[in-house]
Coordinates of C-alpha atoms in Angstrom, one line a residue:
S1357 CA 50.9 79.4 73.1
R1358 CA 51.1 77.1 70.2
F1359 CA 54.6 78.3 69.3
E1360 CA 56.1 77.4 72.7
T1361 CA 57.7 74.2 71.3
C1362 CA 59.8 76.4 69.0
W1363 CA 61.1 78.6 71.8
P1364 CA 64.2 76.5 72.7
A1365 CA 65.3 76.7 69.0
L1366 CA 64.7 80.5 69.0
M1367 CA 66.6 81.0 72.2
K1368 CA 69.6 78.9 71.3
D1369 CA 72.8 81.0 71.2
S1370 CA 70.8 84.2 71.1
H1371 CA 72.7 87.3 72.2
G1372 CA 69.8 89.7 72.6
V1373 CA 66.1 90.0 73.0
I1374 CA 63.9 92.9 71.7
I1375 CA 60.3 92.8 73.1
I1376 CA 57.9 95.1 71.2
F1377 CA 54.5 95.7 72.7
N1378 CA 51.5 97.9 72.6
P1379 CA 51.5 100.0 75.8
E1380 CA 47.7 100.7 75.4
L1381 CA 46.8 97.0 75.9
P1382 CA 46.9 95.9 79.5
S1383 CA 47.2 92.3 78.3
H1384 CA 50.5 93.2 76.6
L1385 CA 51.8 94.6 79.9
K1386 CA 51.2 91.2 81.5
E1387 CA 52.6 89.3 78.6
I1388 CA 55.9 91.2 78.5
E1389 CA 56.6 89.9 82.0
M1390 CA 56.3 86.3 80.7
W1391 CA 58.4 87.0 77.6
Y1392 CA 61.1 88.6 79.8
S1393 CA 61.0 85.6 82.2
C1394 CA 61.3 83.0 79.4
F1395 CA 63.7 84.7 77.0
V1396 CA 65.9 86.8 79.3
Q1397 CA 65.9 85.4 82.9
Q1398 CA 65.8 81.7 82.0
Q1399 CA 68.6 81.9 79.4
P1400 CA 70.2 83.7 81.3
L1401 CA 70.9 86.9 79.5
L1402 CA 71.9 90.2 81.1
D1403 CA 69.2 92.9 81.4
S1404 CA 71.4 95.0 79.1
Q1405 CA 70.9 92.4 76.4
C1406 CA 67.1 93.1 76.4
L1407 CA 65.4 96.1 74.8
L1408 CA 61.7 97.0 75.4
V1409 CA 59.9 98.9 72.6
A1410 CA 56.6 100.5 73.4
H1411 CA 55.1 100.9 70.0
H1412 CA 52.5 103.6 69.6
K1413 CA 50.2 103.2 66.6
P1414 CA 49.3 106.2 64.5
G1415 CA 46.6 108.3 66.2
S1416 CA 46.9 106.4 69.5
A1417 CA 46.5 108.1 72.9
G1418 CA 49.8 109.8 73.9
D1419 CA 49.3 109.4 77.7
T1420 CA 51.1 106.1 77.6
E1421 CA 54.4 107.9 76.9
N1422 CA 55.2 108.2 80.6
L1423 CA 54.7 104.5 81.1
S1424 CA 56.0 103.1 84.4
L1425 CA 56.6 99.4 84.4
A1426 CA 56.9 97.3 87.6
Y1427 CA 60.0 95.5 88.7
P1428 CA 61.8 93.7 87.1
L1429 CA 60.8 95.3 83.8
N1430 CA 61.7 98.8 85.1
K1431 CA 65.4 97.8 85.0
L1432 CA 65.3 97.4 81.3
K1433 CA 66.0 99.9 78.6
L1434 CA 62.6 101.2 77.3
I1435 CA 62.2 103.2 74.1
H1436 CA 59.0 104.5 72.6
S1437 CA 58.5 104.1 68.9
N1438 CA 56.2 106.3 67.0
L1439 CA 57.1 105.9 63.4
E1440 CA 54.9 108.9 62.3
E1441 CA 56.7 111.3 64.6
D1442 CA 60.2 110.3 65.2
P1443 CA 61.6 107.3 63.1
E1444 CA 65.1 108.7 63.3
D1445 CA 65.1 108.5 67.1
V1446 CA 64.1 104.9 67.1
R1447 CA 66.7 104.1 64.5
M1448 CA 69.4 105.7 66.7
E1449 CA 68.3 103.7 69.7
F1450 CA 68.4 100.4 67.8
I1451 CA 71.9 101.2 66.6
K1452 CA 73.0 101.9 70.2
Y1453 CA 71.4 98.7 71.3
F1454 CA 73.1 96.6 68.6
R1455 CA 76.5 98.3 69.3
S1456 CA 76.2 97.3 73.0
I1457 CA 75.4 93.7 72.0
F1458 CA 78.4 93.5 69.6
T1459 CA 80.6 94.9 72.4
L1460 CA 79.4 92.2 74.8
I1461 CA 79.9 89.4 72.2
N1462 CA 83.5 90.7 71.5
E1463 CA 84.3 90.9 75.2
S1464 CA 83.1 87.4 75.9
R1465 CA 85.0 86.0 72.8
E1466 CA 88.2 87.7 74.0
R1467 CA 87.7 86.2 77.5
E1468 CA 87.3 82.7 76.0
E1469 CA 90.4 83.2 73.9
M1470 CA 92.4 84.3 76.9
S1471 CA 91.2 81.3 78.9
I1472 CA 92.3 79.0 76.2
I1473 CA 95.7 80.6 76.0
S1474 CA 96.4 80.7 79.7

Protein backbone atom coordinates (compact mmCIF):
# COMPACT_ATOMS: atom_id res chain seq x y z
CA SER A 1 0.00 0.00 0.00
CA ARG A 2 1.15 3.55 -0.65
CA PHE A 3 1.18 4.36 3.06
CA GLU A 4 3.66 1.63 4.01
CA THR A 5 6.50 4.14 4.18
CA CYS A 6 4.65 5.86 7.05
CA TRP A 7 4.21 2.68 9.07
CA PRO A 8 7.46 2.86 11.06
CA ALA A 9 6.52 6.36 12.23
CA LEU A 10 3.02 5.19 13.17
CA MET A 11 4.39 2.21 15.08
CA LYS A 12 7.12 4.03 16.98
CA ASP A 13 6.47 3.88 20.72
CA SER A 14 2.89 2.71 20.25
CA HIS A 15 1.31 0.93 23.20
CA GLY A 16 -1.75 -0.52 21.51
CA VAL A 17 -3.33 -1.36 18.19
CA ILE A 18 -7.04 -1.30 17.34
CA ILE A 19 -7.96 -3.00 14.07
CA ILE A 20 -11.43 -2.16 12.75
CA PHE A 21 -12.78 -4.20 9.86
CA ASN A 22 -15.95 -5.09 8.00
CA PRO A 23 -16.68 -8.78 8.78
CA GLU A 24 -18.80 -9.07 5.62
CA LEU A 25 -15.82 -8.49 3.32
CA PRO A 26 -13.65 -11.58 2.81
CA SER A 27 -10.81 -9.28 1.69
CA HIS A 28 -10.89 -7.57 5.09
CA LEU A 29 -10.52 -10.91 6.86
CA LYS A 30 -7.31 -11.53 4.90
CA GLU A 31 -6.07 -7.99 5.47
CA ILE A 32 -6.43 -8.07 9.25
CA GLU A 33 -3.90 -10.93 9.30
CA MET A 34 -1.43 -8.63 7.57
CA TRP A 35 -2.17 -5.71 9.90
CA TYR A 36 -1.77 -7.98 12.93
CA SER A 37 1.53 -9.33 11.61
CA CYS A 38 2.97 -5.87 10.86
CA PHE A 39 1.63 -3.85 13.75
CA VAL A 40 1.50 -6.39 16.60
CA GLN A 41 3.83 -9.34 16.00
CA GLN A 42 6.71 -7.42 14.45
CA GLN A 43 6.74 -4.67 17.07
CA PRO A 44 6.46 -6.81 19.21
CA LEU A 45 3.33 -6.06 21.22
CA LEU A 46 1.39 -8.47 23.41
CA ASP A 47 -1.88 -9.84 22.07
CA SER A 48 -3.60 -8.08 24.98
CA GLN A 49 -2.44 -4.78 23.46
CA CYS A 50 -4.50 -5.45 20.33
CA LEU A 51 -8.26 -5.05 19.98
CA LEU A 52 -10.23 -6.28 16.96
CA VAL A 53 -13.46 -4.47 16.14
CA ALA A 54 -15.88 -6.09 13.69
CA HIS A 55 -17.95 -3.13 12.59
CA HIS A 56 -21.44 -3.88 11.33
CA LYS A 57 -22.89 -1.26 9.04
CA PRO A 58 -26.55 -0.30 9.48
CA GLY A 59 -28.81 -2.84 7.80
CA SER A 60 -26.01 -5.37 7.34
CA ALA A 61 -26.53 -9.12 7.59
CA GLY A 62 -26.41 -10.24 11.19
CA ASP A 63 -25.00 -13.70 10.51
CA THR A 64 -21.43 -12.42 10.87
CA GLU A 65 -22.01 -11.94 14.61
CA ASN A 66 -20.69 -15.43 15.37
CA LEU A 67 -17.52 -14.78 13.45
CA SER A 68 -14.81 -17.39 13.97
CA LEU A 69 -11.36 -16.16 13.10
CA ALA A 70 -8.43 -18.45 12.41
CA TYR A 71 -5.26 -18.63 14.52
CA PRO A 72 -3.52 -16.33 15.51
CA LEU A 73 -6.38 -13.81 15.29
CA ASN A 74 -8.61 -16.01 17.45
CA LYS A 75 -6.35 -15.23 20.43
CA LEU A 76 -7.27 -11.55 20.29
CA LYS A 77 -10.08 -9.71 22.01
CA LEU A 78 -12.85 -9.28 19.44
CA ILE A 79 -15.79 -6.96 19.87
CA HIS A 80 -18.71 -6.34 17.53
CA SER A 81 -19.73 -2.76 17.00
CA ASN A 82 -23.13 -1.84 15.76
CA LEU A 83 -23.67 1.79 16.60
CA GLU A 84 -27.37 1.61 15.78
CA GLU A 85 -28.08 -1.12 18.30
CA ASP A 86 -25.60 -0.89 21.14
CA PRO A 87 -23.23 2.09 21.21
CA GLU A 88 -22.97 1.90 25.01
CA ASP A 89 -21.61 -1.64 24.86
CA VAL A 90 -18.87 -0.61 22.45
CA ARG A 91 -17.99 2.40 24.61
CA MET A 92 -17.59 0.16 27.67
CA GLU A 93 -15.35 -2.26 25.75
CA PHE A 94 -13.14 0.62 24.60
CA ILE A 95 -12.85 1.90 28.17
CA LYS A 96 -11.86 -1.59 29.37
CA TYR A 97 -9.28 -1.83 26.61
CA PHE A 98 -7.75 1.58 27.38
CA ARG A 99 -7.62 0.74 31.10
CA SER A 100 -5.69 -2.45 30.34
CA ILE A 101 -3.21 -0.49 28.18
CA PHE A 102 -2.68 2.12 30.93
CA THR A 103 -2.09 -0.67 33.44
CA LEU A 104 0.54 -2.23 31.17
CA ILE A 105 2.28 1.12 30.65
CA ASN A 106 2.34 1.81 34.39
CA GLU A 107 3.68 -1.64 35.20
CA SER A 108 6.50 -1.38 32.66
CA ARG A 109 7.34 2.14 33.90
CA GLU A 110 7.53 0.86 37.49
CA ARG A 111 9.78 -2.01 36.37
CA GLU A 112 12.10 0.46 34.61
CA GLU A 113 12.25 2.67 37.68
CA MET A 114 13.04 -0.32 39.91
CA SER A 115 15.82 -1.46 37.58
CA ILE A 116 17.36 2.02 37.67
CA ILE A 117 17.20 2.09 41.48
CA SER A 118 18.63 -1.39 42.02
